[in-house]
Structure formats: structure tokens, C-alpha cells
XYZ file of C-alpha atoms in Angstrom:
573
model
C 0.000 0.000 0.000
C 1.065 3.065 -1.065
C 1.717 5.803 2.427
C 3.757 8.132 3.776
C 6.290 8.122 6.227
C 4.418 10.228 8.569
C 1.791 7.532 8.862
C 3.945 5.024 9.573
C 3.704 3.338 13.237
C 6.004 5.646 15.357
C 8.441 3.240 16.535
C 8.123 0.368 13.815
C 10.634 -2.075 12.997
C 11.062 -3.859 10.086
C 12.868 -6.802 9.064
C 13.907 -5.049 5.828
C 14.041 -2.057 4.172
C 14.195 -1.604 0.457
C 15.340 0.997 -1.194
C 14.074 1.031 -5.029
C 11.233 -0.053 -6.476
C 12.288 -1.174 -10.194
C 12.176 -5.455 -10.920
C 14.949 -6.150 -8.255
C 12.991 -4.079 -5.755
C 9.875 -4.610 -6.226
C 10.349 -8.738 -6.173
C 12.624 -8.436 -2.750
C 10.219 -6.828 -1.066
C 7.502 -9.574 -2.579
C 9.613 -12.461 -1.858
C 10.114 -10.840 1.354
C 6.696 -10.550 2.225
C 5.722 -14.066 0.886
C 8.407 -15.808 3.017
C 6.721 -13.868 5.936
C 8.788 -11.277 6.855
C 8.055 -7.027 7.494
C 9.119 -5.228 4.608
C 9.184 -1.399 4.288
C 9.954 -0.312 0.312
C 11.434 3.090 -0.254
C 11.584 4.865 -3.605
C 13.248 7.938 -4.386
C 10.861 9.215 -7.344
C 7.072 10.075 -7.521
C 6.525 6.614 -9.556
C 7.192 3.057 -8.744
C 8.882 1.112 -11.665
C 12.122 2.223 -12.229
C 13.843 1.605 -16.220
C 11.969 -1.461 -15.569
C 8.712 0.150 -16.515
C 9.995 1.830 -19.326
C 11.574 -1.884 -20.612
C 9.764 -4.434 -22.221
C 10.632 -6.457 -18.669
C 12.037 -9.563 -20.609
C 13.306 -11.881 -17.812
C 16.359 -13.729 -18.641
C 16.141 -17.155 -16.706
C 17.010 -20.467 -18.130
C 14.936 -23.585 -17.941
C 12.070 -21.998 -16.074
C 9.193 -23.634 -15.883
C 7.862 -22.441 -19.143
C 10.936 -23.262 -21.187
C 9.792 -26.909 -22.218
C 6.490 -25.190 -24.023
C 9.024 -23.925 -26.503
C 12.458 -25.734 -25.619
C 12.708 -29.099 -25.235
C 16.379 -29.385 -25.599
C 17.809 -26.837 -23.220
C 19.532 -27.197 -20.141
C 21.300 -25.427 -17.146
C 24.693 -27.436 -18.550
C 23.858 -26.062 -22.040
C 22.816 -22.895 -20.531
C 26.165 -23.084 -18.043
C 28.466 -23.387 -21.192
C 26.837 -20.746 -23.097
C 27.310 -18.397 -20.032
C 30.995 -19.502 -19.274
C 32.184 -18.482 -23.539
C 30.628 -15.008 -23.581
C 31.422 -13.898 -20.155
C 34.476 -15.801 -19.593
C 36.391 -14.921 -16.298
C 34.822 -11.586 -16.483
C 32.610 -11.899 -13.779
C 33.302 -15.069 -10.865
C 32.017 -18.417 -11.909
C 30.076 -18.961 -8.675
C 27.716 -16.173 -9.000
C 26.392 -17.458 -12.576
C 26.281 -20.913 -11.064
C 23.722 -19.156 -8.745
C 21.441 -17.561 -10.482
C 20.940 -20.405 -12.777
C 20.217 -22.660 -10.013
C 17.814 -19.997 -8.429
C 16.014 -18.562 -11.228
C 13.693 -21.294 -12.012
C 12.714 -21.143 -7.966
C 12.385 -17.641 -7.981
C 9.885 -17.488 -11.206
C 7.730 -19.877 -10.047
C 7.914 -18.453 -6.163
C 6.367 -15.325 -7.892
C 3.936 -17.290 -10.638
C 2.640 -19.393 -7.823
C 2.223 -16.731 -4.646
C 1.562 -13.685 -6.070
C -0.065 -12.241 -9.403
C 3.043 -11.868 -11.090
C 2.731 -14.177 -14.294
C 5.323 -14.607 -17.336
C 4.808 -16.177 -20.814
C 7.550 -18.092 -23.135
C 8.442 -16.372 -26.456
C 7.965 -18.581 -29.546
C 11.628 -17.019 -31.025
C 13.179 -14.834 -28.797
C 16.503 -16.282 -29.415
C 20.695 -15.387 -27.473
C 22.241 -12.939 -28.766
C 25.295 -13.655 -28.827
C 24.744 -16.965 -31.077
C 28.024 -17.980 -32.071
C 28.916 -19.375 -28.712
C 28.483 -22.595 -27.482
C 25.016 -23.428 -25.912
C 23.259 -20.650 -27.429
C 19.501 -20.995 -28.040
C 16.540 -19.338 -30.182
C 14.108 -19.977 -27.948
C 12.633 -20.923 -24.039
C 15.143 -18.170 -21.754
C 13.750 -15.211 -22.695
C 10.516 -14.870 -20.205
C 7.404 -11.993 -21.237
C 4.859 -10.389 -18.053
C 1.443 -11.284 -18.950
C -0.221 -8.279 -19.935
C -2.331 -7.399 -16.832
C -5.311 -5.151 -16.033
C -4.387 -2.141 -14.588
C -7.665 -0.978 -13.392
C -7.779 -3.857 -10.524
C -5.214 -0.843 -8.936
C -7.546 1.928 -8.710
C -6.199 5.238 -8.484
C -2.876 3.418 -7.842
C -2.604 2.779 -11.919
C -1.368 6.473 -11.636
C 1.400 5.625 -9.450
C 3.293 3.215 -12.256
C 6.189 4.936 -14.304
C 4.357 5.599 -17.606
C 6.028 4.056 -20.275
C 8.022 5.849 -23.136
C 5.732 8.120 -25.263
C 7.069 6.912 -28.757
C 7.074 3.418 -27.476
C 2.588 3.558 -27.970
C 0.272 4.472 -30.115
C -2.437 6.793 -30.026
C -0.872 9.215 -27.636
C -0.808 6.166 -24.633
C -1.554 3.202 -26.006
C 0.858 0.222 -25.215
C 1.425 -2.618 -26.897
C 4.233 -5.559 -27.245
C 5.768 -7.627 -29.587
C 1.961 -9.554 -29.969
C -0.116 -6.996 -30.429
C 2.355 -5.174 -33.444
C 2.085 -8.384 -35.061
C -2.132 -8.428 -34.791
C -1.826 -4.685 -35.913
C 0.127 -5.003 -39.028
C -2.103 -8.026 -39.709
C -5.461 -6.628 -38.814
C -6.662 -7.199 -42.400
C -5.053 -10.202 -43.127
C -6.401 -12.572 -40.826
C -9.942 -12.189 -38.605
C -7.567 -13.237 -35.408
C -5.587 -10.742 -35.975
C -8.510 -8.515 -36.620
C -10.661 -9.312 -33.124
C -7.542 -9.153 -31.212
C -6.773 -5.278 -32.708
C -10.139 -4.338 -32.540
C -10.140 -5.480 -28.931
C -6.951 -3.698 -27.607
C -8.242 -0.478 -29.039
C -11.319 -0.792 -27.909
C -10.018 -1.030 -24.264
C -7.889 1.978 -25.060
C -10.732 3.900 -26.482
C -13.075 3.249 -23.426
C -9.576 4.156 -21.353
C -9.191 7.619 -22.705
C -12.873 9.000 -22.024
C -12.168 8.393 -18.375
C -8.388 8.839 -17.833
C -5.266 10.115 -19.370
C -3.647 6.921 -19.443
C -4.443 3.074 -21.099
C -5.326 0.910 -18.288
C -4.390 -2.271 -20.421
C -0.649 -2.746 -19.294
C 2.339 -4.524 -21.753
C 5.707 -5.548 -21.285
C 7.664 -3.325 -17.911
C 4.156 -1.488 -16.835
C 2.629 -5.234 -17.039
C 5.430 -6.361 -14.320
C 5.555 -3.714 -12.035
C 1.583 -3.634 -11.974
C 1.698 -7.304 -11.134
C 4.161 -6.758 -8.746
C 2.487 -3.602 -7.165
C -1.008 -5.570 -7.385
C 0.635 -8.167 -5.408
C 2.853 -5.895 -2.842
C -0.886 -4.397 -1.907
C -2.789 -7.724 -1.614
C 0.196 -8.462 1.164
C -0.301 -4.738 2.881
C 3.398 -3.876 2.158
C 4.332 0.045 2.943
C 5.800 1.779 0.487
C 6.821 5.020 0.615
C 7.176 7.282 -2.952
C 9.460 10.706 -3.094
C 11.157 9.504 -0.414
C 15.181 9.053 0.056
C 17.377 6.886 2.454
C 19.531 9.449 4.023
C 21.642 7.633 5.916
C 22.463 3.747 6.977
C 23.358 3.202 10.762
C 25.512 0.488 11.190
C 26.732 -1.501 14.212
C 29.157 -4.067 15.371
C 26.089 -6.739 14.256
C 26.284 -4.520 10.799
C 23.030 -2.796 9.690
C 20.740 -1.984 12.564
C 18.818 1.174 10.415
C 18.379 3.623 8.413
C 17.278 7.330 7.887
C 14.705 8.172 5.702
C 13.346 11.363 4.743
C 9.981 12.369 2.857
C 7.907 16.057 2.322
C 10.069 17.328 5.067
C 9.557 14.499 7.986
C 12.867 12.422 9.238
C 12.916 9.188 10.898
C 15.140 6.831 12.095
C 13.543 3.033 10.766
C 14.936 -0.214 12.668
C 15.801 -2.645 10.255
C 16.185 -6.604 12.254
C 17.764 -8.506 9.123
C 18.720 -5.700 7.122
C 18.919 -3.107 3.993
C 18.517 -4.376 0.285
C 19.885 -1.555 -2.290
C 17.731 -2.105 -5.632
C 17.843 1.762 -6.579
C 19.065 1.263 -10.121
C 22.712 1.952 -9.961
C 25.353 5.265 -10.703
C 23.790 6.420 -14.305
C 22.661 9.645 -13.036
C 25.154 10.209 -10.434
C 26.931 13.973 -10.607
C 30.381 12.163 -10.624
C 30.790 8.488 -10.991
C 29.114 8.370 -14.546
C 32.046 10.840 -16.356
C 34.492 8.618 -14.263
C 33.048 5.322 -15.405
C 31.826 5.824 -18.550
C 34.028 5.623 -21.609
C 34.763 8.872 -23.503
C 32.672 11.161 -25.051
C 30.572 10.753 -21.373
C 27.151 9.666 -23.261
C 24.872 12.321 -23.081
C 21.734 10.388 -23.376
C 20.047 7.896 -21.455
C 16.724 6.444 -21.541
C 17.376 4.932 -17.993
C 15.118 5.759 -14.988
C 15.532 9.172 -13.593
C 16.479 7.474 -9.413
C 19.460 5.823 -10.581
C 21.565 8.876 -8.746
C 24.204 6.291 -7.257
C 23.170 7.985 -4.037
C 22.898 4.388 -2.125
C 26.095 3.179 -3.481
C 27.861 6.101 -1.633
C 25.892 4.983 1.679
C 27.472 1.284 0.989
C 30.663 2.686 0.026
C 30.951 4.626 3.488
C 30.238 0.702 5.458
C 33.163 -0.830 3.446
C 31.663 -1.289 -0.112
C 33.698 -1.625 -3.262
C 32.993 -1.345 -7.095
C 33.891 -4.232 -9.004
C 36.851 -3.465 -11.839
C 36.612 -6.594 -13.975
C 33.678 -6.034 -16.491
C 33.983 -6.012 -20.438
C 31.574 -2.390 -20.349
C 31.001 -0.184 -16.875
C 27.387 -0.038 -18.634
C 25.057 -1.672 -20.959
C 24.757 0.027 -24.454
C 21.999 1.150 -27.306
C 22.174 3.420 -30.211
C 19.823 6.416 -29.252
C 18.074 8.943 -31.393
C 16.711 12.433 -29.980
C 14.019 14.221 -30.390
C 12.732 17.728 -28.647
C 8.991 16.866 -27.544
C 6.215 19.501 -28.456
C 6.333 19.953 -23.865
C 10.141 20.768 -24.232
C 11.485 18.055 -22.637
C 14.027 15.207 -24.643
C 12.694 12.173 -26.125
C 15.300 9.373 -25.839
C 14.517 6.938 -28.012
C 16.397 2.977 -28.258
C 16.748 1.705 -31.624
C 16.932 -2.027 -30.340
C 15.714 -4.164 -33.445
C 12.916 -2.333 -35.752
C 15.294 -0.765 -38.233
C 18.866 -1.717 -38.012
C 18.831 -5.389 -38.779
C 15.937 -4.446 -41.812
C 16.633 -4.959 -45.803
C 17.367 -1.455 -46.942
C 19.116 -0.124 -44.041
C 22.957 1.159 -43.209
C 24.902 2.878 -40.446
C 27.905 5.062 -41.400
C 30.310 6.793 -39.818
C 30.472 10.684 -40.009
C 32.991 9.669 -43.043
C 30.472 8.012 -44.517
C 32.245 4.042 -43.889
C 30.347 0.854 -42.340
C 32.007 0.336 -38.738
C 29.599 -2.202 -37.530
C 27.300 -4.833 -38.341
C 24.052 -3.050 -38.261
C 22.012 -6.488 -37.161
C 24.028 -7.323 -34.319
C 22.531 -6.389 -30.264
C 22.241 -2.828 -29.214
C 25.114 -3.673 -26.482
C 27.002 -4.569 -29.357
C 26.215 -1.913 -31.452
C 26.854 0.642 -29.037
C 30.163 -0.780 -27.974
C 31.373 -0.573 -31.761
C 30.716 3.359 -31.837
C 32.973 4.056 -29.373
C 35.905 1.411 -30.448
C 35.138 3.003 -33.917
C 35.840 6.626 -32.414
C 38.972 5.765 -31.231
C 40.134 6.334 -34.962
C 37.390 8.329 -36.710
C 34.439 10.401 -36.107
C 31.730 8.019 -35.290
C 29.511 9.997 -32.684
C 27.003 10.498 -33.562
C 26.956 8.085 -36.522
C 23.624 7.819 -39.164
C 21.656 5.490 -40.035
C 20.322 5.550 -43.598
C 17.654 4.137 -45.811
C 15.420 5.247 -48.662
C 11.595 5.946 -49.804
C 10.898 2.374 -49.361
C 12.779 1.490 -46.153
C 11.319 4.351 -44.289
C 7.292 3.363 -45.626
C 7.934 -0.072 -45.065
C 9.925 -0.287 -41.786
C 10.026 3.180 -39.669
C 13.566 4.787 -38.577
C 13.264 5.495 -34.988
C 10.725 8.186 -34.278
C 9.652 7.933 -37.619
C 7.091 5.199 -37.785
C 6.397 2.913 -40.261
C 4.134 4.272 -43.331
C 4.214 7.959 -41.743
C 2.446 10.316 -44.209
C 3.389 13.581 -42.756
C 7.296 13.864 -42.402
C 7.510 17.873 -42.365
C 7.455 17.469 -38.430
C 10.574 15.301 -38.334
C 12.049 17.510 -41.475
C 11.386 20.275 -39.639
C 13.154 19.638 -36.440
C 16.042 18.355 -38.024
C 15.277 14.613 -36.497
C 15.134 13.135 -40.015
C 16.990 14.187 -43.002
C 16.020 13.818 -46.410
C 17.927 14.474 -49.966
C 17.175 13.453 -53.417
C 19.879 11.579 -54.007
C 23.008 9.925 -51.994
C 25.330 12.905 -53.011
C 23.048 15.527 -51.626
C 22.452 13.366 -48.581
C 26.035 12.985 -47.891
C 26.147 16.741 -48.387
C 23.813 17.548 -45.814
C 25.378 15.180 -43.471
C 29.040 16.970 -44.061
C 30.685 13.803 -45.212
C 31.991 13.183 -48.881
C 29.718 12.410 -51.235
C 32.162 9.603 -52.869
C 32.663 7.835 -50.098
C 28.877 7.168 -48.830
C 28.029 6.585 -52.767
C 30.596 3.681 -52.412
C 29.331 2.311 -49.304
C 25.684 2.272 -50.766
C 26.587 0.463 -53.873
C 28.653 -2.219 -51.521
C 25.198 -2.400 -49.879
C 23.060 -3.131 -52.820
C 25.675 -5.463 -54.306
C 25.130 -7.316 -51.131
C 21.691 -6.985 -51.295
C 21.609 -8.894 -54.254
C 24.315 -11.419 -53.392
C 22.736 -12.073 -49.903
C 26.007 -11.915 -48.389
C 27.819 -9.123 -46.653
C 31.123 -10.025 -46.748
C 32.765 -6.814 -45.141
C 30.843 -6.991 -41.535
C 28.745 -10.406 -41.794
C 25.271 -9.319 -41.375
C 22.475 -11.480 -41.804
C 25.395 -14.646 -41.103
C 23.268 -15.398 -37.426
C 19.543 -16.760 -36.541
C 19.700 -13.870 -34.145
C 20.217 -11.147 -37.179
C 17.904 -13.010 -39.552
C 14.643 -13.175 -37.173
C 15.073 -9.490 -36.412
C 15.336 -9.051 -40.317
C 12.588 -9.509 -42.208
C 11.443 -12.666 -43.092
C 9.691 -12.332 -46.366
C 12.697 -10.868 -47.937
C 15.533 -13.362 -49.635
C 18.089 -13.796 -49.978
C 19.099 -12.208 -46.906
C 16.182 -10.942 -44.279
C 18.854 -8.318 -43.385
C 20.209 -7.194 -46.468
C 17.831 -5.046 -49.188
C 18.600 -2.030 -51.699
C 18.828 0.984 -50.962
C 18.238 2.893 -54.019
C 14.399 5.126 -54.419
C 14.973 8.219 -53.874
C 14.373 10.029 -51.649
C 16.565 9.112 -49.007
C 16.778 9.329 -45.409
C 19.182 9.838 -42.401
C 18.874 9.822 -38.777
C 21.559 10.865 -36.234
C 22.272 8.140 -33.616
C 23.978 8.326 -30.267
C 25.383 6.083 -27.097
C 23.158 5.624 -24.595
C 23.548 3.888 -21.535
C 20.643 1.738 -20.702
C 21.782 0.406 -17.663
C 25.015 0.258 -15.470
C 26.978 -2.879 -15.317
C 29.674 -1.779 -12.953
C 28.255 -1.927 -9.379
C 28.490 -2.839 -5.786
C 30.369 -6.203 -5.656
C 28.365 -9.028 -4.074
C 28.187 -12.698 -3.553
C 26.463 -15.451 -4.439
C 23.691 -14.311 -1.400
C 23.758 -11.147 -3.299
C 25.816 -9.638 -0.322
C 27.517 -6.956 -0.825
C 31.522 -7.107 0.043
C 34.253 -5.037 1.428
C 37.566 -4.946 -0.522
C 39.348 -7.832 1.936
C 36.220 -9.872 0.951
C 33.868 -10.036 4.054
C 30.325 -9.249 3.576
C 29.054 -5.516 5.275
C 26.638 -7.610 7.586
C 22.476 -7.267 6.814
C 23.928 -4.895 3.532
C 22.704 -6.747 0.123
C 22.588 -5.524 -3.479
C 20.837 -6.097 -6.289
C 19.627 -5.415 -10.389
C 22.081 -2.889 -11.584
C 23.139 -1.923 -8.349
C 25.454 -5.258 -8.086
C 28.208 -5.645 -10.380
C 26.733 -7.667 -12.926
C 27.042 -11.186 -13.095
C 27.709 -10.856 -17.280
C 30.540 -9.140 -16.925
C 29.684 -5.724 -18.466
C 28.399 -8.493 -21.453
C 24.690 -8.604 -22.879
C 24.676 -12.476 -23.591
C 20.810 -11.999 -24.179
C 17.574 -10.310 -23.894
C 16.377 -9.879 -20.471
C 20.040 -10.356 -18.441
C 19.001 -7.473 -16.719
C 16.099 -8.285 -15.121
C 16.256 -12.388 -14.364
C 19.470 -12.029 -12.701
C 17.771 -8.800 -10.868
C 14.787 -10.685 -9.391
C 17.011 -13.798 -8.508
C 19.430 -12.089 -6.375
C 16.416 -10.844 -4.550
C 14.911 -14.411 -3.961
C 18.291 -14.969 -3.093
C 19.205 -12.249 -0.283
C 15.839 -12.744 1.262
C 16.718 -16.504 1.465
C 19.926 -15.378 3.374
C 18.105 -13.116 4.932
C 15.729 -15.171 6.576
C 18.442 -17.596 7.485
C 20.586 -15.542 8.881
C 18.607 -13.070 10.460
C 17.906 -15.442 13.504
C 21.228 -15.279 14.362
C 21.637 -11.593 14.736
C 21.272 -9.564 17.859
């Protein structure tokens, strides 16, 4: 339930205290309450939800109990190996071994006592799939979608999700529902199923400002909300952990502060930090993050790093061994007609699509444009090392742009003065005049084009390898031969849109261990201190092995520190 610290029983103690209330927070204090124990959650913004809520909340967790509907042949050897060749010694061995053993128990812990549900994808598949163990299908977990009405005037409280992520100025939808859409006159399933979902919305928007019918990251934090409320769990909104009192027996409290009111909370088994991790924090992200610092990033706006510095201050350390300090995506901006900046991913509808390329400001190839956003991201700043590739562009043509969007721009747009206008999307008659307008030589983008329509018609991209994984291919498009990646680009006019770093989450964090602990620099645990999501140093290294390795690990961690917690918590004083 949803309060404020002011109505709290004066004198209260709790077993924990929570401080964030994305995936990893929301499930600790859940798995808390299931397993019995007083949980207070604390978040630092006016919504609960975190980046989770502006995500599409895929869970990464091998053989779950859903994976045989689509994966007979995995395993958590298969999935083991898989993990040990992209990640390598870049995070410790034990702490993968961990969450694949826990995961399964943690999903259905949450399916079975509480309204949090999850479906199987029929092809969601690894991304990196050249390694060994890789799979196209049965890891990659998706929330139910979930009526958000059952919340009442707590529907408001969710993070809404990101504007140019809906339709129809609120209206959300996942991976299903753009499939029943695009289809809606193909097939009468498809049909019913569109004419539903809009219906819903229509009925939504005579009553409220926002669709009540929740997808993807607003689907699993309203389950998890739904849930927290069913189980009378406090949580407290706009409200910040000031300080952390420790003692001999570690953490005994901590301050929190909300509208002005102070209080000192007694904590019996202690503190879990789940606030998101250092993105937005004044310092630590120009120290962390590679150069150019990012300017853009679509994360959460209470990821200030502000409980790291509390852990730091009880013995805390970052860990140093990760591949990336943070997980990437190429980014476009956009001003919004309110003034504020519209961040938006480009994760898989228009780089891995026939007719598409990404140049450098010299107008060269420096990456495969099909491979993961992590990837992708990574490559722009290796590529920068040696030439101007930030912001880079990704082009197309008259087709590409009808047929397939380019980020803000969505697919079959009629009216592109707007994005003309603005200077989000540019447009030229031919590839010279583009390259002109985009301050690069002409010759040298002309040359990269024709390499990409030779390709196109060859199937085979032999400078970067697109189109060479299932991965790229399903992300492609699948009526298109001979490669689902690889098309022309060549009616006029054409198109460009500038495209950025962003950091999507952090990967460097507190280190932990395999309780989800957090540890001082000779290796001891900070008694009743635990971390967890992107908080923790990840457990992939500063790699993206997969969609959703965010968020399983995130949630398991929390089954697993409130496991430790309840075990050890009878020993304390």
C-alpha cells in the first residue's frame, strides 16, 4: 500500500528495508513478504517502476518452468556453457552458477504466490549466437499483460512508459499486439484481437489520461504492485534513504526522509539496495563511462548512485573486472512539443531491416548493423577511437522508411515535415546531396551504398557479416531473400537519422556474492547490507549475452538475499 512516512507506526521495525522499487525491488520486497517477513519499500521518485517500466521487462532465466512449451532441448549445462564463452572470467564463476540454479525457484515463487505471471516467447533467441550453448528460444521470459484498473487510483502511481514506445498518444502494446496490428486485415484473429486492444484503449481515454491495459515493464511492475498491496506492504514514494546506521552486528537502520519528515527506521535482518545503480550520479558516470561521457540515457531518472555512496561509506567496493562499466543502445533524440528530450532505443525495428545502413560521419560501415544494441553501441565508441563516429547515421530510402520506420519515424508515416522540420530526419534526393547535408563526402557514402546493394543482391555481406546469425535473420525480415537483413537501398528520396550512445543500464556496481551480499575490498560481507539489479556488479561481466540479463538475474538475487536473509537473520542480535 502506497503511504507516507508520517503515517507510519512511530516506533516500527522492520525486518527489511528496500530501497528502489524497479524489478529487483519490487520482487525483494515480494519475496520478502511471501516468506513472511516485514518489509518497508522506499523509492526515491514520484513513480514506482524504475527503467523497468519503461523496458519491455524480458526476464532472462534459463529452464524456467515455461521453457519446455518452446524448448525441449535446453539445459542449465547447455545454458552453463553458453554463459561460461561469452562472459568468460569476467565476472566469478560462482555467481552465474547461482542464479541459474535460483532462477527457475524464484519465477515460479512469484507465478505461484503472487499475481506476477510470465509467458515463453515462440523465437526470442541469445544474442550472442556464435557461442556454445546458445539458443533461439525458451530463456527469454514476457509479463502477462495485466489489467491495470484492478489498482484503482494506484494505476497512476506506475512509471508511464516511453511516449514513442505507444500508439495513439498512450496506447501500449508488445511484440503480440504489433504483429495483430500489421495483420489486422489479413487474418480475422488478428482482426478481433486489434479491434479489442483499441477498444479497451478507447473506453480508457474518455475516463483517464492513461491506457489501463498494461504490456511488457508497466505489465510487471503492476503485477508486482497488485501483489505488494494484496500483502499490505508500505511503500513510501518521493522519499530518500539518508543515511544507513551500522553496528558491530552490521546494519541496525536507516534514515529516511519524505515532504520534510525524518525518521530513524529499525531494520532486524537488514537493507537491500535495488535503486538502479550510478547512471545519473553527478560524478561516478564521467568517471566510469568511456569517452565522449554519453549524453543520453533512456534509464530511470532514481538511478543517482546515491545508495552506493551509503554502501561505500560501510566498506563497499565497485567491481573493476567487467567487459563495459554499462550496458549500451544506439539512441536517437528528439525535442517533444512539452520541451522536454525524447530518448529513443533503436533495439531491433530498423537496423537489422533490408534497406538499411549505419555510417560513420565519413560516410564508412564500422559495424554490423544487425548485431545487439550492447554490441552496437560498444562498436561506436571502439570506432571513435580512430574516426568520427559519434554520432553516426543510419540511412535508408523511400521504401525502407514506408515499409519499416527509422526510430521516431514510424512505419508508413504520411506527414514527415514534423521530423524535417526539427532536423530529427533528413532527407535528400539523391546519396550525393544526402552525404552533403550530413558533411561527409559524397564519394565515399556513394561507395558504401553500392557495396550495400551489391550485397543486397548477393545475400552476403562479406565486409561486416550481417544477416550470417539466426539472431540477425529473425530481427530481419522474413519475407525478404536472400538475406532478411540485407535489401537495396536505391528510391529516392533518401533518409538519415543521427544516432547516439546511450547507456541503458550500469553494469559496474556494488560487488556481491552469491547471497547477493555486498563485500568489502578484503572480501567479508558488510553484515544485513545486500545488493541487487544494476546496483550489483553484474554477473555478465559488463556483457549482454541476451535479452532480459538485466532483469532475471535482478529478481534472482532478490529471492536470493531474502533466502539469506531469513536464514541468517535469527542469528543476529
Amino acid at each position: 500500500m502506497i503511504t507516507t512516512l508520517d503515517a507510519l507506526p512511530p516506533n516500527d521495525v522492520y525486518d527489511l528495508v528496500v530501497a528502489g522499487s524497479g524489478a529487483g525491488g519490487m520482487a525483494t520486497a515480494l519475496f520478502a513478504a511471501i516468506a513472511g517477513l516485514k518489509v518497508l519499500l522506499v523509492e526515491r521518485t514520484e513513480y514506482v517502476g524504475g527503467t523497468t517500466a519503461l523496458s519491455a521487462a524480458t526476464t532472462w532465466i534459463p529452464m524456467n518452468r515455461h521453457s519446455t512449451e518452446v524448448a525441449a532441448d535446453d539445459s542449465l549445462g547447455k545454458a552453463e556453457r553458453f554463459l561460461d564463452g561469452v562472459v568468460g572470467n569476467r565476472s566469478p564463476a560462482v555467481l552465474r552458477r547461482a542464479f541459474l540454479e535460483s532462477g527457475p525457484e524464484a519465477i515460479a515463487t512469484l507465478e505461484d504466490k503472487s499475481q506476477v505471471r510470465f509467458r515463453p516467447y515462440a523465437t526470442h533467441p541469445d544474442y550472442e549466437q556464435d557461442h556454445e550453448g546458445a539458443t533461439l528460444r525458451g530463456r527469454a521470459l514476457e509479463p502477462v499483460p495485466f489489467d491495470g484498473r484492478s489498482l484503482g487510483a494506484d494505476l497512476a502511481r506506475i512509471r508511464p512508459p516511453i511516449p514513442e514506445f505507444t500508439l495513439l498518444g498512450g496506447m501500449m502494446i508488445d511484440r503480440t499486439d504489433i504483429g495483430h496490428l500489421l495483420g489486422l486485415t489479413k487474418s480475422w484473429r488478428s482482426f478481433r484481437h486489434a479491434a479489442a486492444i483499441l477498444a479497451w484503449y478507447g473506453r480508457d481515454r474518455l475516463a483517464q489520461r492513461r491506457g489501463s491495459r498494461l504490456v511488457m515493464g508497466n505489465a510487471l511492475i503492476g503485477r508486482m504492485l497488485a501483489s505488494l498491496k494484496a500483502r499490505d506492504v508500505p511503500i513510501l514514494l518521493e522519499a530518500t534513504v539518508r543515511a544507513v546506521d551500522a553496528g558491530r552486528g552490521g546494519v541496525e537502520g536507516v534514515t529516511v526522509a519524505q515532504n520534510g519528515s525524518e525518521r530513524q527506521i529499525r531494520v532486524r535482518r537488514g537493507l537491500v539496495i535495488a535503486a538502479g545503480g550510478f547512471n545519473r550520479h553527478p560524478t561516478r558516470r564521467a568517471e566510469l563511462l568511456p569517452r565522449p561521457t554519453p549524453a543520453y540515457s533512456p534509464a530511470a531518472p532514481g538511478h543517482t548512485g546515491a545508495m552506493q555512496d551509503l554502501a561505500m561509506k560501510l566498506g563497499a567496493r565497485f567491481g573493476t573486472e567487467g567487459d563495459q562499466p554499462a550496458f549500451w543502445a544506439p539512441v536517437s533524440v528528439r525535442r517533444r512539443a512539452d520541451g522536454s528530450t525524447a530518448i529513443f532505443p533503436h533495439f531491433v525495428m530498423d537496423r537489422s531491416k533490408p534497406g538499411t545502413v549505419c555510417v560513420d560521419q565519413t560516410g564508412r560501415r564500422f559495424v554490423n548493423e544487425s548485431t545487439s544494441y550492447h554490441q552496437f553501441g560498444k562498436a561506436m565508441f571502439a570506432a571513435n577511437r580512430d574516426r568520427p563516429t559519434i554520432p553516426c547515421f543510419i540511412i535508408t530510402d523511400a521504401v525502407g522508411l514506408k515499409k519499416f520506420g527509422l526510430g521516431m519515424v514510424r512505419m508508413g508515416t504520411r506527414n514527415l515535415q514534423p521530423f524535417l522540420d526539427d532536423g530529427y530526419l533528413v532527407e535528400a534526393p539523391t546519396i550525393a546531396a544526402l552525404a552533403a547535408k550530413l558533411n561527409m563526402d559524397a564519394g565515399v557514402l556513394e561507395k558504401t551504398v553500392a557495396a550495400m546493394n551489391a550485397s543486397a543482391k548477393t545475400g552476403v555481406d562479406a565486409e561486416f557479416g550481417r544477416g550470417t546469425t539466426a539472431y540477425h535473420r529473425i530481427n530481419g525480415d522474413a519475407a525478404h531473400g536472400p538475406n532478411p537483413t540485407l535489401g537495396p537501398i536505391e528510391a529516392a528520396p533518401f533518409y538519415a537519422v543521427r544516432l547516439y550512445p546511450g547507456d541503458i543500464g550500469a553494469a559496474t556496481g556494488l560487488v556481491i556474492d552469491e547471497w547477493a551480499r555486498v563485500l568489502k575490498a578484503d572480501g567479508s560481507p558488510v553484515p544485513g547490507l545486500y545488493a541487487c539489479g544494476n546496483e550489483a556488479q553484474s554477473i555478465m561481466g559488463g556483457n549482454y549475452p541476451g535479452p532480459g540479463i538485466t532483469i532475471g538475474p535482478a529478481i534472482t538475487f532478490a529471492y536470493r538475499a531474502v533466502r539469506h536473509a531469513c536464514e541468517a537473520g535469527e542469528q543476529r542480535p
